[in-house]
Amino acid sequence: NGTLRLITWKGYAPKALVKKFEKETGIKVKVTYSNNEEMIAKLRATRGGGFDLAQPSVDRISFVQKKFHIYHAIDYSKVNTDQITAAMVKAAKKISGVDGKVYSVPFIYGTTGMIVNKKLAPGANDWSDLWNPKYAGKISYRLKRPILIGAAFGMGYDPFALYSDKAAYKKLIDKVTKKLIESKKYVKTYWTSGDTQKGLVQSGDVVVESGWDAIGWQAHNKNPNIDFICPKSGALGWIDTFAIPAKSKNIEAAYKWINFILQPKNAAYVTNKSSYMTVSKDASKYLDAKIKANFSRSYSKADINNIKWYDALPSGFATIEAKALDKIKAAQ
Amino acid sequence: MENKKGFNITFYLLILPVLLWLIVLIVLPHLDLLISSFQGDSDAGGKVFTLEHYMAFFQSKIYWLTFINTAAYAIGITILAFIVTFPVAFYLTKVISKKYASFLALLLLIPLWVGELVTVYGWMIILGDHGVINEFLLSIGLIDKPIDMLYTNFSMTIGLLYISMLFMVVPIMSTLESLDDSLIEAASDLGASKWTIFTKIIIPYSMPGITSGGIIVFMLVIGDYVAPDILGGKSSLWFTEQIYNEFLSTFNWGEGAAFGFLLLMISSSIIWLALKLTGQKLERVGS
Amino acid sequence: MENKKGFNITFYLLILPVLLWLIVLIVLPHLDLLISSFQGDSDAGGKVFTLEHYMAFFQSKIYWLTFINTAAYAIGITILAFIVTFPVAFYLTKVISKKYASFLALLLLIPLWVGELVTVYGWMIILGDHGVINEFLLSIGLIDKPIDMLYTNFSMTIGLLYISMLFMVVPIMSTLESLDDSLIEAASDLGASKWTIFTKIIIPYSMPGITSGGIIVFMLVIGDYVAPDILGGKSSLWFTEQIYNEFLSTFNWGEGAAFGFLLLMISSSIIWLALKLTGQKLERVGS
Amino acid sequence: MNKILEIKNLTKEFKGFTAVKNVSFNVDEGGFFSILGPSGCGKTTLLRMISGFIQESGGEIFIRGKLMRGIPPEKRPVNIVFQSLALFPMMNVRENVAFGLKRQKLKKSEIDDKVSDMLARVSLQGFEKKKVTELSGGQRQRVAIARSLVMKPSILLLDEPLGALDRKLREHMKIELKLLQKELGTTFIYITHDQSEALVMSDKVAVMNKGRFEQIDTPRNLYKNPATAFVAGFVGESNRLELKSKDGDFITTKDGWKLKRPGLDFTPEVLYIRPEAFILTPAKNLDNISRFEVKIKTILFDGSNTKVAAIESSSGAEVLISLPQNARFENLKEGDTVEVGINYENLKCY
Amino acid sequence: MNKILEIKNLTKEFKGFTAVKNVSFNVDEGGFFSILGPSGCGKTTLLRMISGFIQESGGEIFIRGKLMRGIPPEKRPVNIVFQSLALFPMMNVRENVAFGLKRQKLKKSEIDDKVSDMLARVSLQGFEKKKVTELSGGQRQRVAIARSLVMKPSILLLDEPLGALDRKLREHMKIELKLLQKELGTTFIYITHDQSEALVMSDKVAVMNKGRFEQIDTPRNLYKNPATAFVAGFVGESNRLELKSKDGDFITTKDGWKLKRPGLDFTPEVLYIRPEAFILTPAKNLDNISRFEVKIKTILFDGSNTKVAAIESSSGAEVLISLPQNARFENLKEGDTVEVGINYENLKCY
Ligand SMILES: Nc1ncnc2c1ncn2[C@@H]1O[C@H](COP(=O)(O)OP(=O)(O)OP(=O)(O)O)[C@@H](O)[C@H]1O
Ligand SMILES: Nc1ncnc2c1ncn2[C@@H]1O[C@H](COP(=O)(O)OP(=O)(O)OP(=O)(O)O)[C@@H](O)[C@H]1O
Ligand SMILES: [Mg+2]
Ligand SMILES: [Mg+2]
């Protein structure tokens, strides 16, 4: 029955589930942990070889596929879509579609918003608080793509609306860049990984930061003063998906894994372990009360409606953003 | 001590801050990690002394199996590094003239200069399905579809070899440099074959260099993270990666630190054992 | 060449594969990167020769400004590393007895063994607002709020220093070892003060070691990625980071490779210039 | 003459080991004083105490009558020429020689004059700009001496300065050094384990053994009348024969060789005979000699220094005998038997 | 006697440089043959051609009549003792000596016997288990020789084997080595730049200069009748005086010193006089000698080897004169004027 070589994020393939899957199907699973950039770089190096199943974010699929052709189209007839929230399937199909073909199945979603120490920064509730002098020296965010988008929303723009107009988008990014450079003096540091993100806010060195919901909740468990909140102008929603590399050697196993891990019980297990929200439709039955509480505490109905889902990034836009990020980092 | 260098007490006072600085720079960062490896959270939220982080290693089969696997790999790569670099070291010190030797030795420094990440990406390009090697083999018709080389133990081994070569070559070169050519000639004069000269004279003579090179490479490989991560296939295979996972994904500093020290201790024991078994001394390492 | 070692043609045949292997291992990975640095996408989707990746560096102020900044830092850290390690090297080779020296030299290897990532995390624990140093200073009442040490140029400098020290100490130690003690005594006998002995005898004598240590440290620091990224804080854009961004975020491997080679070339030129200015020779480096 | 250096009961102890034991001696102004002894006997230690690099454990050192205790090396009016020479490899010849003068903050022109003058005296004009690594052994030697002498020390200390040279050059340099010292008039204290160097160059030689001085004397006296067995064995070549018994005017060696040696008022344990003390086929009328017969074992032809290894017929004792380069002995060959005599006083007993 | 080694017109060229030029000689079985020459003259190159480590550019080497061309070092019936000794530092004494025998795949008991026997012959019983690094210089020497001799080579080649020893030990070892060779009967070819070693030990000595042999002769003849100026200067001590002119039976040196030297049928350019050729205050009736007067400049006392540096009164030429250790000359002192004579035949002109 072979092996399944899976490249994914930490926490997305818990050991218990891997064992269970191996027992059920007889397929051995080899897991490699990675992140978006590395995952794509690796697949590009082999033109989609080396792994049978990958888990990039949905917005990172289409432009990579157009340029490097590293994925197989998804045969949705093999996916048990009954298990998945329909809206998520729709979003995945739309965002990762290229030339009428779809390249991803949704798995986990979440948002980037604010992680705030409510005791020390009671008023912080929007992206714009990331340049609020009140919190000078106690602000942190990651100097990557989301901060550009978030800051744009915080300044009252809608960057996703400009995805059709490169020039206008560049102008907007320039404005955001200027803002972030101006306000750089308030920043404690730019965090670089999930653990620094959590460490900074837990140690009290930082009271306002932009971060991932799951991280915020993990921190909340240790210190109830800290929590994840949706920014007023909208949290940024991301979806991590399954994508099948072009040279996958075991496509069957890949689909088996997709269907397996999206079973409500299994999906709930992942969420309970990691706090990441799953797209599995009936998983909520199996979720811990704490996880549910996290969700309802941080997301009001309005917040959910206001989530800005990442759209597929048009090609060439990554360069604009990278340059902007360099500029901010280099500024004194 | 007899003040034999003509330097008096003022000299010691001068050097004291530097020594202190060195200790702060080298011992302290690890001391703090050491402490945190013994710290657990008490129910009251404070810190208590605990051995649980260390116990976790022995209780969980996956951890120590990984460790054994990693250690076995590191030993293998150390041996490979020796096999690959010894002839090079011999060539550079004993066969070609000094002039070329120092240029070629500079080549060996390239991996260090270019940085691990960049070279690892270089390897990705070479070993990939459409990489240089596969393209070449395909074009001469030796194979009809690309061989899987990247993200396998093969690519990881190459990557690790590449990074550790320098640290094997330099100590071996420095012992070989002091090998008097006439020892080789004397052995040959006494009727020894090339193989005998190699095994009975050259290898035993360069044993101190091989030992120090071996220790450094072993420790380097067992502690490396980037190459197994990027070039390796089965990620959970590498113990260091497990440590980082402890640090990064569960933010469990205590356990991560404990594992780090276990790594240092067990691998030091392996080295100690190897030294005892081969009858070597630690003296020349580090110089 | 005269076959002076008693090894004949078979020996060269024996060593040939090894040499080839070395070239494949060292030159090839970079060769392929070199090629890709000259490749652009043509309108037809094929590959064409282009210099645009190299031009990008010079046309974009942010790139070369970052490079200059990085290079200036690297020079500074090289000098600092020399200042910090020279007394240590002197101490280990000339002041204390061999026995202790080899133990202390082992200490210097720790950063290498433990791996860059772990040590960098170690520093985070020490330097943080709630880290060892701040807690200590607060507790003795010397300061009333934590000093910003982490995520500053200070912490980055410390991290880089820490990683590069070993590579400065070893070559300096190896030249100092050959420094005859009687040179120092002779100078003192002729009426030289300690300072004069240091500047006129010891430093000039160890210049070859300082040079090779300096080159290695400079290249290492300019090519490092982890310490500036993790410890460097918000304004420490390192040129290497830009290169990785090219590889990872924008997938512009051609430009990344081009920048990599520019880094190698420009920093080599800086070294060459420094050697010319100080009248040093490259010969002893790498051995 | 003036005593430029006085050493009184000088002692140096390293942890639990006494390297120099209670040594006393004086050196005359302008003299050439050698300290001769085997490796490890404490010569360098003694020298380093005089120069101030190590501190004496006991005793006193006076230079020109001034007690040196506590005065650091750079303040003492002595300079050293090191065994390794310790030329500064990063400097050229003139920079080496000027090094000490520069430390005295002299004017540049003055330094230049002194250096040029000194280099001329050691016949190194024209070598100013050469790197010291480009010089021959003898030239390096002279640079080292010039570098010390230019400081105008009261005493120049030389620690086996010819040790690193090859034999032919050493023979040459020892004569040159002696002449140089004579010309300069500087007091030299010269350390060596080579007796020939000590004998040829010195006015006075102290023979040192295990931290003690065994004899201080002129070279001629040292050679002719060694005070102790150690000096007899160490200075000059000697046949050493252990003695078994003394019976009136006769002594008998361990091998059983009986020799006449009148005038001994003690029972000696060991006998030293120089190879040149043997008289081959001595005239019948010669008095005061012990006579015996030897069989030639082998001839060690070495020009003017030719010897024969011979076996005394009655006992089988083996001795080396100098063979004068006379036509008379040209035909001597292995296996020949020869009569030999030794003047009583050349039978040195201890 | 049998010729064990025949060398015919042997030549070795390195790129553009001829290290050994057209050398021919024979060595008798059981002989002790030395090659004496200054550093860089090609001695080692010659030896390495005989042992097979480098190939001759021209000429032939025969060992026991067999042409050696193309035979690799390990197959030639010769063994080398290297200047550096090249003892294997990782082995003890017996392993060093057994190394060659093991390569011959002999039985262990046979190896043990041969090694024990050999060690006994070089007086190293009881040292079997010592590390070679723990031995003294002389003992290491003997291990190196034993290691080669145990292979029972037809010829033992020794490349300056005493070069690394200190003087006193060297004097001792050269006698020991000669006796050992005599006892063993193995043919030795011995390379050295030390004339005393060559003279004392050898049956025949070849003096080499710039790749050529200048003279092959017995030590005695070499010393007494040097064939060329080079040999006269290199073998034994000599005063060298350049000549300006010849006028009948008289020769004049560059300094202007006129000496009688009948019987020359060519115009010589240089004159060599050994220090011991001078006769101090020669008897009035002595014939066939040149007479002149010298003033003593300094006395170089060195026991039996004492010399004086003297200045010839008429010309100021400086010469070294041996001073016999007779009571007669005991009172000679600096500044004295002495009459001196030299036998005509001791004025060696070239
Ligand atoms: N710093 C020291 N600590 C302990 N022992 C020492 C020290 N320096 C010298 N010695 C010992 O003192 C003795 C005399 O040493 P010294 O160097 O004076 O001998 P030497 O006569 O100069 O010998 P050589 O001719 O070999 O130079 C030796 O046994 C040596 O081991
Ligand atoms: N492999 C070589 N290539 C070029 N020239 C060489 C080589 N080996 C020796 N020579 C030259 O040949 C000459 C003779 O060298 P050789 O080693 O035979 O001298 P030597 O008489 O043994 O001197 P020494 O007494 O110093 O050992 C020297 O000038 C040397 O530089
Ligand atoms: Mg000494
Ligand atoms: Mg030689």
Short mmCIF file of N, CA and C and ligand atoms in Angstrom, two decimals, chain B residues 2 4, chain D residues 14-15 17-20 37-46 48 54 83 159-160 191-193 208, ligand 1:
data_model
loop_
_atom_site.label_atom_id
_atom_site.label_comp_id
_atom_site.label_asym_id
_atom_site.label_seq_id
_atom_site.Cartn_x
_atom_site.Cartn_y
_atom_site.Cartn_z
N GLU B 2 55.49 29.93 38.63
CA GLU B 2 56.66 30.74 38.32
C GLU B 2 56.29 31.70 37.19
N LYS B 4 57.17 32.90 34.49
CA LYS B 4 58.26 32.64 33.55
C LYS B 4 58.21 33.46 32.27
N PHE D 14 63.10 25.62 42.35
CA PHE D 14 61.76 25.45 41.77
C PHE D 14 61.04 24.50 42.70
N LYS D 15 59.72 24.44 42.57
CA LYS D 15 58.99 23.60 43.52
C LYS D 15 59.73 22.29 43.81
N PHE D 17 62.70 21.45 43.79
CA PHE D 17 63.89 21.08 43.04
C PHE D 17 64.85 22.27 43.01
N THR D 18 66.09 22.03 43.43
CA THR D 18 67.04 23.12 43.50
C THR D 18 67.88 23.15 42.23
N ALA D 19 67.68 24.14 41.39
CA ALA D 19 68.36 24.20 40.09
C ALA D 19 69.74 24.82 40.22
N VAL D 20 69.89 25.80 41.12
CA VAL D 20 71.19 26.42 41.35
C VAL D 20 71.45 26.42 42.85
N GLY D 37 78.90 23.43 31.43
CA GLY D 37 78.27 22.33 32.15
C GLY D 37 77.32 21.57 31.25
N PRO D 38 77.00 20.36 31.66
CA PRO D 38 76.12 19.54 30.83
C PRO D 38 74.70 20.10 30.82
N SER D 39 73.90 19.60 29.92
CA SER D 39 72.52 20.04 29.78
C SER D 39 71.76 19.84 31.10
N GLY D 40 71.00 20.83 31.49
CA GLY D 40 70.17 20.70 32.68
C GLY D 40 70.89 20.98 33.99
N CYS D 41 72.13 21.44 33.94
CA CYS D 41 72.87 21.62 35.18
C CYS D 41 72.51 22.93 35.87
N GLY D 42 71.77 23.80 35.18
CA GLY D 42 71.34 25.03 35.82
C GLY D 42 71.98 26.29 35.25
N LYS D 43 72.65 26.17 34.13
CA LYS D 43 73.33 27.32 33.54
C LYS D 43 72.35 28.43 33.18
N THR D 44 71.32 28.05 32.45
CA THR D 44 70.36 29.06 32.00
C THR D 44 69.68 29.70 33.20
N THR D 45 69.36 28.89 34.18
CA THR D 45 68.71 29.42 35.38
C THR D 45 69.59 30.49 36.03
N LEU D 46 70.87 30.20 36.13
CA LEU D 46 71.82 31.15 36.71
C LEU D 46 71.83 32.45 35.91
N ARG D 48 69.57 33.62 33.95
CA ARG D 48 68.30 34.34 34.02
C ARG D 48 68.15 35.07 35.34
N ILE D 54 64.23 35.80 36.29
CA ILE D 54 63.66 35.08 37.42
C ILE D 54 64.33 35.58 38.68
N GLN D 83 69.95 31.74 23.21
CA GLN D 83 70.37 30.58 22.44
C GLN D 83 69.67 30.54 21.08
N ASP D 159 73.86 32.93 26.03
CA ASP D 159 73.37 31.61 26.40
C ASP D 159 73.53 30.66 25.21
N GLU D 160 74.60 29.93 25.19
CA GLU D 160 74.90 28.98 24.11
C GLU D 160 74.62 29.57 22.73
N ILE D 191 77.69 31.06 28.33
CA ILE D 191 77.23 29.76 28.78
C ILE D 191 77.38 28.75 27.67
N THR D 192 77.86 27.58 27.97
CA THR D 192 77.97 26.57 26.93
C THR D 192 78.08 25.19 27.54
N HIS D 193 77.75 24.18 26.75
CA HIS D 193 78.06 22.82 27.21
C HIS D 193 79.18 22.23 26.35
N MET D 208 80.21 23.73 35.86
CA MET D 208 79.01 23.61 36.67
C MET D 208 78.45 22.20 36.54
N1 LIG F 1 60.41 27.04 35.52
C1 LIG F 1 60.94 25.90 35.96
N2 LIG F 1 60.24 25.11 36.82
C2 LIG F 1 60.77 23.95 37.28
N3 LIG F 1 61.98 23.48 36.93
C3 LIG F 1 62.73 24.22 36.07
C4 LIG F 1 62.25 25.46 35.54
N4 LIG F 1 63.19 25.95 34.70
C5 LIG F 1 64.22 25.06 34.73
N5 LIG F 1 63.95 24.02 35.55
C6 LIG F 1 64.83 22.88 35.83
O1 LIG F 1 66.04 23.35 36.31
C7 LIG F 1 67.13 22.60 35.81
C8 LIG F 1 68.14 23.49 35.17
O2 LIG F 1 67.59 24.09 34.03
P1 LIG F 1 68.44 25.04 33.09
O3 LIG F 1 67.55 25.48 31.98
O4 LIG F 1 69.05 26.09 33.90
O5 LIG F 1 69.55 24.05 32.52
P2 LIG F 1 70.73 24.38 31.50
O6 LIG F 1 71.96 24.11 32.21
O7 LIG F 1 70.54 25.71 30.89
O8 LIG F 1 70.52 23.22 30.41
P3 LIG F 1 70.66 23.31 28.83
O9 LIG F 1 72.09 23.19 28.52
O10 LIG F 1 69.89 22.11 28.39
O11 LIG F 1 70.05 24.60 28.37
C9 LIG F 1 66.53 21.60 34.84
O12 LIG F 1 66.47 20.35 35.46
C10 LIG F 1 65.16 22.10 34.56
O13 LIG F 1 64.27 21.05 34.38
#
